[in-house]
């Protein structure tokens, strides 16, 4: 298992994480089976968005004697009322839900406390200016949560929240179909078939800005919906009109700026194994570029996907990394010191480009790579 920094939190997380979708199955007996398998495979990051008390109890029981083996991302404002899940901003319900969470999980701390499901700007303003955010900050000061996170499907809202500071982890939906959709306060728009009826071209600019801003600010992204609820794995259901493999979906998400871990939903140990198999997959099995280039409903023309099909460069320039650093600088309007430091340690620089065009002849997306190298040489001075 490979491990990545979760932004600037100081946590090292497995790049394949575990969602909790399958925990409730078989009267919650599935929870221990999945946690046992996760520990065996080196998966150390778990998301627990559900407020179902049976699930939380099963997780608490499964964590006995090994709490420190896992990094737990659990959701504040996700409560259980009248026998069902509810997203709440009512402080009485929120505080009671937090106390119940700790009790059922049999722990005195949560590694990442997620402010749950913030998809509208009005909701974010209510959280920021009302009692919810101060309460979450108080939990952090007391050491009850170690880092503050926020979950969202709306890039505009997520960007506003992280730019305000204090949010150190963002749980966000990342996949090659949703990334083409503009910001919306209706999460259902992401998978609504009518929003894919016209020919879509290139990533939504606000999503691109969000990922690059997270990278620059050291906010770690934990990915949900990498498989689009399974739709992307089925040609009949995929908005792109063509099926992808699990490895391709995982690789796409893991090559976006800022991403630390993909929370793979698993309803069985076998499904978790399929996601973990990414770690030993070949580059050909992970490669998504040619599949994307052949999508009948979607075009990524002119947009660098960091897929490295441009390689090898006769001057050994890491074109994908140079382009990523260039885009990060463009998004900021200047060169952040961290980006400059990463650029400086590259073995070869953009200024070494001889403009031979070999990279462009191999690019599935017809990116103007030679122009990017010129711009990077001007921006970074090398």
CSV table of C-alpha atoms in Angstrom, one decimal:
chain,number,residue,atom,x,y,z
A,1,UNK,CA,0.0,0.0,0.0
A,2,UNK,CA,1.2,3.5,-0.8
A,3,UNK,CA,0.7,6.3,1.7
A,4,UNK,CA,0.3,10.0,1.1
A,5,UNK,CA,0.3,13.1,3.2
A,6,UNK,CA,-3.2,14.2,4.1
A,7,UNK,CA,-2.6,17.9,3.2
A,8,UNK,CA,-0.8,19.6,6.0
A,9,UNK,CA,-2.4,17.6,8.8
A,10,UNK,CA,0.7,15.5,9.4
A,11,UNK,CA,-1.3,12.3,8.8
A,12,UNK,CA,-0.1,9.6,6.4
A,13,UNK,CA,-3.0,7.9,4.8
A,14,UNK,CA,-3.4,4.9,2.5
A,15,UNK,CA,-4.2,6.1,-1.0
A,16,UNK,CA,-7.0,3.5,-1.0
A,17,UNK,CA,-9.4,4.3,1.8
A,18,UNK,CA,-12.6,2.6,2.9
A,19,UNK,CA,-16.1,3.9,2.7
A,20,UNK,CA,-18.8,2.6,5.0
A,21,UNK,CA,-21.5,1.7,2.4
A,22,UNK,CA,-21.3,-2.0,3.1
A,23,UNK,CA,-21.0,-1.9,6.9
A,24,UNK,CA,-24.7,-2.3,7.6
A,25,UNK,CA,-25.1,-5.5,5.6
A,26,UNK,CA,-25.6,-8.9,7.2
A,27,UNK,CA,-26.9,-7.2,10.4
A,28,UNK,CA,-23.6,-5.2,10.5
A,29,UNK,CA,-21.4,-8.3,10.7
A,30,UNK,CA,-19.8,-7.1,7.5
A,31,UNK,CA,-18.1,-4.3,9.4
A,32,UNK,CA,-15.6,-6.5,11.2
A,33,UNK,CA,-14.9,-8.5,8.0
A,34,UNK,CA,-14.1,-5.3,6.1
A,35,UNK,CA,-12.0,-3.8,8.9
A,36,UNK,CA,-10.1,-7.0,9.2
A,37,UNK,CA,-9.4,-7.0,5.5
A,38,UNK,CA,-8.5,-3.3,5.5
A,39,UNK,CA,-5.9,-3.9,8.2
A,40,UNK,CA,-4.5,-6.9,6.3
A,41,UNK,CA,-4.2,-4.8,3.1
A,42,UNK,CA,-2.7,-1.7,4.8
A,43,UNK,CA,-5.9,0.4,4.4
A,44,UNK,CA,-5.8,2.8,7.3
A,45,UNK,CA,-8.3,5.5,6.4
A,46,UNK,CA,-12.0,5.0,7.0
A,47,UNK,CA,-15.0,7.3,6.4
A,48,UNK,CA,-18.0,7.0,8.6
A,49,UNK,CA,-20.7,9.3,7.2
A,50,UNK,CA,-23.6,7.3,8.5
A,51,UNK,CA,-25.3,8.1,11.8
A,52,UNK,CA,-27.0,4.7,12.0
A,53,UNK,CA,-26.4,3.7,15.7
A,54,UNK,CA,-26.1,0.0,14.7
A,55,UNK,CA,-23.4,0.8,12.3
A,56,UNK,CA,-21.5,3.0,14.7
A,57,UNK,CA,-21.8,0.3,17.4
A,58,UNK,CA,-20.4,-2.3,15.0
A,59,UNK,CA,-17.5,0.0,14.1
A,60,UNK,CA,-16.8,0.6,17.8
A,61,UNK,CA,-16.7,-3.1,18.5
A,62,UNK,CA,-14.5,-3.8,15.4
A,63,UNK,CA,-12.0,-1.1,16.5
A,64,UNK,CA,-11.5,-2.6,20.0
A,65,UNK,CA,-7.8,-3.2,20.6
A,66,UNK,CA,-6.7,-1.5,17.4
A,67,UNK,CA,-8.1,2.0,17.4
A,68,UNK,CA,-4.7,3.5,16.6
A,69,UNK,CA,-4.4,1.3,13.5
A,70,UNK,CA,-7.0,3.4,11.7
A,71,UNK,CA,-7.5,7.1,10.9
A,72,UNK,CA,-11.2,7.7,11.3
A,73,UNK,CA,-13.1,10.4,9.4
A,74,UNK,CA,-16.5,10.7,11.0
A,75,UNK,CA,-19.3,13.3,10.4
A,76,UNK,CA,-20.6,15.9,12.7
A,77,UNK,CA,-24.1,17.1,11.9
A,78,UNK,CA,-25.1,13.6,10.6
A,79,UNK,CA,-27.7,12.5,13.2
A,80,UNK,CA,-30.2,9.7,13.8
A,81,UNK,CA,-33.8,10.8,14.5
A,82,UNK,CA,-37.0,8.8,14.4
A,83,UNK,CA,-35.2,5.8,13.1
A,84,UNK,CA,-33.6,7.5,10.1
A,85,UNK,CA,-30.6,9.6,9.0
A,86,UNK,CA,-30.9,13.3,9.2
A,87,UNK,CA,-28.5,16.2,8.3
A,88,UNK,CA,-29.0,18.7,11.0
A,89,UNK,CA,-27.8,22.2,12.0
A,90,UNK,CA,-29.8,22.2,15.2
A,91,UNK,CA,-27.2,22.5,17.9
A,92,UNK,CA,-29.2,20.3,20.4
A,93,UNK,CA,-29.3,17.5,17.8
A,94,UNK,CA,-25.7,18.1,16.6
A,95,UNK,CA,-24.2,17.9,20.2
A,96,UNK,CA,-26.3,14.9,21.1
A,97,UNK,CA,-25.2,13.2,17.9
A,98,UNK,CA,-21.6,13.9,18.6
A,99,UNK,CA,-21.8,12.5,22.1
A,100,UNK,CA,-23.6,9.4,20.9
A,101,UNK,CA,-21.0,9.0,18.2
A,102,UNK,CA,-18.1,8.9,20.6
A,103,UNK,CA,-19.9,6.6,23.0
A,104,UNK,CA,-20.9,4.1,20.3
A,105,UNK,CA,-17.5,4.2,18.6
A,106,UNK,CA,-15.9,3.6,22.1
A,107,UNK,CA,-13.3,6.3,21.5
A,108,UNK,CA,-12.5,9.7,23.0
A,109,UNK,CA,-11.3,11.3,19.7
A,110,UNK,CA,-12.0,11.5,16.0
A,111,UNK,CA,-9.1,12.0,13.7
A,112,UNK,CA,-11.0,14.1,11.1
A,113,UNK,CA,-14.3,15.7,12.2
A,114,UNK,CA,-16.3,16.3,9.0
A,115,UNK,CA,-18.9,19.1,8.9
A,116,UNK,CA,-21.4,17.0,7.0
A,117,UNK,CA,-22.9,17.7,3.5
A,118,UNK,CA,-22.5,21.4,2.7
A,119,UNK,CA,-23.8,22.0,-0.8
A,120,UNK,CA,-25.3,25.4,-0.7
A,121,UNK,CA,-23.7,28.8,-0.1
A,122,UNK,CA,-26.6,29.7,2.3
A,123,UNK,CA,-25.8,26.5,4.3
A,124,UNK,CA,-22.1,27.3,4.5
A,125,UNK,CA,-22.9,30.9,5.7
A,126,UNK,CA,-25.2,29.5,8.3
A,127,UNK,CA,-22.4,27.2,9.5
A,128,UNK,CA,-19.7,29.9,9.4
A,129,UNK,CA,-21.7,32.6,11.1
A,130,UNK,CA,-23.9,30.5,13.3
A,131,UNK,CA,-23.0,28.1,16.2
A,132,UNK,CA,-21.9,25.1,14.2
A,133,UNK,CA,-18.4,26.2,13.2
A,134,UNK,CA,-17.5,27.6,16.7
A,135,UNK,CA,-18.7,24.3,18.2
A,136,UNK,CA,-16.5,22.3,15.8
A,137,UNK,CA,-13.5,24.6,16.6
A,138,UNK,CA,-14.2,24.0,20.3
A,139,UNK,CA,-14.1,20.2,19.7
A,140,UNK,CA,-10.7,20.7,18.1
A,141,UNK,CA,-9.4,22.8,20.9
A,142,UNK,CA,-10.4,20.1,23.4
A,143,UNK,CA,-8.7,17.4,21.3
A,144,UNK,CA,-12.0,15.6,20.7
A,145,UNK,CA,-11.4,16.0,16.9
A,146,UNK,CA,-7.9,16.4,15.7
A,147,UNK,CA,-8.6,18.1,12.3
A,148,UNK,CA,-11.6,19.9,10.9
A,149,UNK,CA,-13.0,18.7,7.6
A,150,UNK,CA,-16.0,19.5,5.4
A,151,UNK,CA,-17.9,17.3,2.9
A,152,UNK,CA,-19.4,18.8,-0.3
A,153,UNK,CA,-20.4,18.1,-3.9
A,154,UNK,CA,-20.4,21.8,-4.9
A,155,UNK,CA,-17.0,23.2,-5.9
A,156,UNK,CA,-18.0,26.8,-5.4
A,157,UNK,CA,-19.1,26.2,-1.8
A,158,UNK,CA,-16.1,24.0,-1.1
A,159,UNK,CA,-13.7,26.7,-2.5
A,160,UNK,CA,-15.3,29.4,-0.4
A,161,UNK,CA,-15.0,27.2,2.8
A,162,UNK,CA,-11.4,26.3,2.4
A,163,UNK,CA,-10.3,29.8,1.4
A,164,UNK,CA,-11.8,31.1,4.7
A,165,UNK,CA,-9.2,28.9,6.5
A,166,UNK,CA,-9.7,26.3,9.2
A,167,UNK,CA,-10.9,23.5,6.9
A,168,UNK,CA,-7.9,21.1,6.6
A,169,UNK,CA,-9.6,18.2,4.9
A,170,UNK,CA,-12.2,18.2,2.1
A,171,UNK,CA,-14.3,15.2,1.2
A,172,UNK,CA,-15.4,15.8,-2.4
A,173,UNK,CA,-16.9,13.9,-5.3
A,174,UNK,CA,-14.2,13.3,-8.0
A,175,UNK,CA,-14.6,11.4,-11.2
A,176,UNK,CA,-14.2,12.2,-14.9
A,177,UNK,CA,-17.9,12.7,-15.5
A,178,UNK,CA,-18.9,14.8,-12.5
A,179,UNK,CA,-15.8,16.9,-13.1
A,180,UNK,CA,-17.4,18.3,-16.3
A,181,UNK,CA,-20.5,19.5,-14.5
A,182,UNK,CA,-20.8,23.1,-13.4
A,183,UNK,CA,-21.4,24.0,-9.7
A,184,UNK,CA,-24.9,23.2,-8.5
A,185,UNK,CA,-26.7,23.2,-5.1
A,186,UNK,CA,-28.6,20.1,-6.3
A,187,UNK,CA,-26.4,17.0,-5.9
A,188,UNK,CA,-28.7,15.1,-8.1
A,189,UNK,CA,-27.6,17.2,-11.1
A,190,UNK,CA,-24.3,15.3,-11.1
A,191,UNK,CA,-25.9,12.1,-12.2
A,192,UNK,CA,-29.0,13.4,-14.0
A,193,UNK,CA,-28.9,12.0,-17.5
A,194,UNK,CA,-30.3,15.2,-19.1
A,195,UNK,CA,-27.1,17.0,-18.0
A,196,UNK,CA,-25.1,14.7,-20.2
A,197,UNK,CA,-27.3,14.9,-23.3
A,198,UNK,CA,-25.2,17.6,-24.9
A,199,UNK,CA,-21.5,17.1,-25.9
A,200,UNK,CA,-19.5,18.1,-22.9
A,201,UNK,CA,-16.0,19.6,-23.3
A,202,UNK,CA,-13.3,19.7,-20.6
A,203,UNK,CA,-13.3,20.1,-16.9
A,204,UNK,CA,-15.4,22.6,-15.1
A,205,UNK,CA,-13.1,25.6,-14.3
A,206,UNK,CA,-14.3,25.9,-10.7
A,207,UNK,CA,-13.5,22.2,-10.0
A,208,UNK,CA,-10.1,22.6,-11.5
A,209,UNK,CA,-9.5,25.7,-9.3
A,210,UNK,CA,-10.8,23.9,-6.3
A,211,UNK,CA,-8.3,21.0,-6.7
A,212,UNK,CA,-5.4,23.3,-7.4
A,213,UNK,CA,-6.3,25.6,-4.5
A,214,UNK,CA,-6.4,22.5,-2.1
A,215,UNK,CA,-2.9,21.5,-3.4
A,216,UNK,CA,-1.5,25.0,-2.8
A,217,UNK,CA,-3.1,25.5,0.6
A,218,UNK,CA,-2.3,22.0,1.9
A,219,UNK,CA,-5.9,20.9,2.2
A,220,UNK,CA,-6.1,17.2,1.8
A,221,UNK,CA,-8.9,15.8,-0.5
A,222,UNK,CA,-10.6,12.6,0.4
A,223,UNK,CA,-12.5,11.3,-2.6
A,224,UNK,CA,-16.1,10.1,-2.6
A,225,UNK,CA,-18.0,8.8,-5.6
A,226,UNK,CA,-14.9,7.8,-7.6
A,227,UNK,CA,-17.0,5.2,-9.4
A,228,UNK,CA,-20.1,7.3,-9.6
A,229,UNK,CA,-22.0,4.9,-7.4
A,230,UNK,CA,-20.9,2.1,-9.8
A,231,UNK,CA,-22.4,3.8,-12.9
A,232,UNK,CA,-19.0,4.5,-14.4
A,233,UNK,CA,-18.2,0.8,-14.4
A,234,UNK,CA,-21.2,0.0,-16.5
A,235,UNK,CA,-21.5,1.1,-20.2
A,236,UNK,CA,-25.3,1.2,-20.0
A,237,UNK,CA,-25.3,3.5,-17.0
A,238,UNK,CA,-22.1,5.6,-17.5
A,239,UNK,CA,-22.8,9.2,-18.4
A,240,UNK,CA,-19.8,9.0,-20.7
A,241,UNK,CA,-21.4,6.3,-22.8
A,242,UNK,CA,-18.5,3.9,-22.1
A,243,UNK,CA,-17.5,1.8,-19.2
A,244,UNK,CA,-14.3,2.4,-17.2
A,245,UNK,CA,-12.5,-0.1,-15.0
A,246,UNK,CA,-12.0,0.4,-11.3
A,247,UNK,CA,-8.3,0.9,-11.8
A,248,UNK,CA,-9.0,3.7,-14.3
A,249,UNK,CA,-11.4,5.5,-12.0
A,250,UNK,CA,-9.0,5.2,-9.0
A,251,UNK,CA,-6.1,6.4,-11.1
A,252,UNK,CA,-8.0,9.4,-12.4
A,253,UNK,CA,-8.9,10.5,-8.9
A,254,UNK,CA,-5.5,9.9,-7.5
A,255,UNK,CA,-3.8,12.0,-10.2
A,256,UNK,CA,-5.9,15.1,-9.4
A,257,UNK,CA,-4.1,17.9,-7.4
A,258,UNK,CA,-4.7,17.8,-3.7
A,259,UNK,CA,-6.0,14.2,-3.6
A,260,UNK,CA,-4.7,12.1,-0.7
A,261,UNK,CA,-7.0,9.0,-0.6
A,262,UNK,CA,-10.0,7.5,-2.5
A,263,UNK,CA,-12.7,6.2,-0.2
A,264,UNK,CA,-13.7,3.0,-2.1
A,265,UNK,CA,-17.2,1.8,-1.2
A,266,UNK,CA,-17.1,-2.0,-0.6
A,267,UNK,CA,-20.1,-4.3,0.1
A,268,UNK,CA,-17.8,-7.3,0.4
A,269,UNK,CA,-14.2,-8.2,1.1
A,270,UNK,CA,-13.9,-9.1,-2.6
A,271,UNK,CA,-14.9,-5.6,-3.6
A,272,UNK,CA,-12.3,-4.1,-1.3
A,273,UNK,CA,-9.7,-6.5,-2.8
A,274,UNK,CA,-10.6,-5.2,-6.2
A,275,UNK,CA,-9.9,-1.6,-5.2
A,276,UNK,CA,-6.7,-2.6,-3.3
A,277,UNK,CA,-5.5,-4.4,-6.4
A,278,UNK,CA,-4.9,-1.0,-7.9
A,279,UNK,CA,-1.6,-1.0,-5.8
A,280,UNK,CA,-0.2,-3.8,-7.9
A,281,UNK,CA,-1.8,-2.9,-11.2
A,282,UNK,CA,0.4,-2.2,-14.3
A,283,UNK,CA,0.6,1.3,-15.8
A,284,UNK,CA,-1.4,-0.1,-18.7
A,285,UNK,CA,-4.2,-1.2,-16.4
A,286,UNK,CA,-4.3,2.1,-14.7
A,287,UNK,CA,-4.1,4.2,-17.9
A,288,UNK,CA,-7.3,6.1,-18.5
A,289,UNK,CA,-6.2,8.4,-21.3
A,290,UNK,CA,-7.1,6.4,-24.3
A,291,UNK,CA,-10.5,5.4,-22.8
A,292,UNK,CA,-11.2,9.1,-22.1
A,293,UNK,CA,-10.2,10.1,-25.6
A,294,UNK,CA,-12.8,7.6,-27.0
A,295,UNK,CA,-15.7,8.7,-24.9
A,296,UNK,CA,-18.7,9.3,-27.3
A,297,UNK,CA,-20.4,11.9,-25.1
A,298,UNK,CA,-17.4,13.8,-23.6
A,299,UNK,CA,-14.3,15.6,-25.0
A,300,UNK,CA,-11.2,16.5,-23.0
A,301,UNK,CA,-9.4,18.1,-26.0
A,302,UNK,CA,-6.8,20.6,-25.1
A,303,UNK,CA,-6.8,19.8,-21.4
A,304,UNK,CA,-3.8,18.1,-19.8
A,305,UNK,CA,-4.9,15.0,-17.9
A,306,UNK,CA,-1.4,14.4,-16.3
A,307,UNK,CA,-1.6,11.0,-17.9
A,308,UNK,CA,2.1,11.0,-19.1
A,309,UNK,CA,1.3,9.7,-22.6
A,310,UNK,CA,3.6,12.5,-23.8
A,311,UNK,CA,6.6,10.6,-22.4
A,312,UNK,CA,9.4,9.9,-23.0
A,313,UNK,CA,10.9,13.3,-23.6
A,314,UNK,CA,14.3,13.3,-25.4
A,315,UNK,CA,15.4,15.8,-22.8
A,316,UNK,CA,13.9,13.7,-19.9
A,317,UNK,CA,11.5,16.5,-18.9
A,318,UNK,CA,8.7,15.3,-16.7
A,319,UNK,CA,6.1,17.1,-18.8
A,320,UNK,CA,3.1,16.1,-16.7
A,321,UNK,CA,4.6,17.5,-13.5
A,322,UNK,CA,5.8,20.7,-15.1
A,323,UNK,CA,2.3,21.2,-16.5
A,324,UNK,CA,0.7,20.6,-13.2
A,325,UNK,CA,3.0,23.1,-11.5
A,326,UNK,CA,2.3,25.6,-14.3
A,327,UNK,CA,-1.4,25.2,-13.8
A,328,UNK,CA,-1.1,25.6,-10.0
A,329,UNK,CA,0.8,28.9,-10.6
A,330,UNK,CA,-1.8,30.1,-13.1
A,331,UNK,CA,-4.6,29.5,-10.7
A,332,UNK,CA,-2.8,31.5,-7.9
A,333,UNK,CA,-1.7,34.3,-10.2
A,334,UNK,CA,1.8,33.9,-8.9
A,335,UNK,CA,4.2,31.1,-8.0
A,336,UNK,CA,3.6,29.8,-4.5
A,337,UNK,CA,6.8,29.0,-2.6
A,338,UNK,CA,5.8,25.3,-2.2
A,339,UNK,CA,5.2,25.0,-5.9
A,340,UNK,CA,8.5,26.6,-6.7
A,341,UNK,CA,10.2,24.2,-4.3
A,342,UNK,CA,8.6,21.2,-6.0
A,343,UNK,CA,9.7,22.5,-9.4
A,344,UNK,CA,13.2,23.1,-8.2
A,345,UNK,CA,13.8,19.5,-7.3
A,346,UNK,CA,12.8,18.2,-10.8
A,347,UNK,CA,15.7,16.6,-12.6
A,348,UNK,CA,15.0,18.6,-15.8
A,349,UNK,CA,13.3,21.9,-16.4
A,350,UNK,CA,10.9,23.4,-19.0
A,351,UNK,CA,13.7,25.6,-20.4
A,352,UNK,CA,15.5,22.5,-21.7
A,353,UNK,CA,12.6,21.8,-24.1
A,354,UNK,CA,13.9,21.7,-27.7
A,355,UNK,CA,10.4,22.1,-29.2
A,356,UNK,CA,10.7,18.9,-31.1
A,357,UNK,CA,7.0,18.1,-30.8
A,358,UNK,CA,7.4,14.4,-30.1
A,359,UNK,CA,5.2,14.9,-26.9
A,360,UNK,CA,2.4,16.5,-28.9
A,361,UNK,CA,2.3,13.7,-31.4
A,362,UNK,CA,1.6,11.3,-28.6
A,363,UNK,CA,-0.9,13.3,-26.6
A,364,UNK,CA,-4.4,11.8,-26.9
A,365,UNK,CA,-5.9,15.2,-25.9
A,366,UNK,CA,-4.0,17.4,-28.4
A,367,UNK,CA,-2.6,19.6,-25.7
A,368,UNK,CA,-0.3,22.5,-26.8
A,369,UNK,CA,2.6,21.0,-24.8
A,370,UNK,CA,5.3,23.0,-26.5
A,371,UNK,CA,3.5,26.3,-25.6
A,372,UNK,CA,3.1,25.1,-22.0
A,373,UNK,CA,6.9,24.4,-21.8
A,374,UNK,CA,7.6,28.0,-23.1
A,375,UNK,CA,5.2,29.4,-20.5
A,376,UNK,CA,6.7,27.3,-17.7
A,377,UNK,CA,10.2,28.4,-18.6
A,378,UNK,CA,9.0,32.0,-18.4
A,379,UNK,CA,7.1,31.5,-15.1
A,380,UNK,CA,9.8,29.5,-13.3
A,381,UNK,CA,12.9,31.1,-14.9
A,382,UNK,CA,14.3,27.7,-15.9
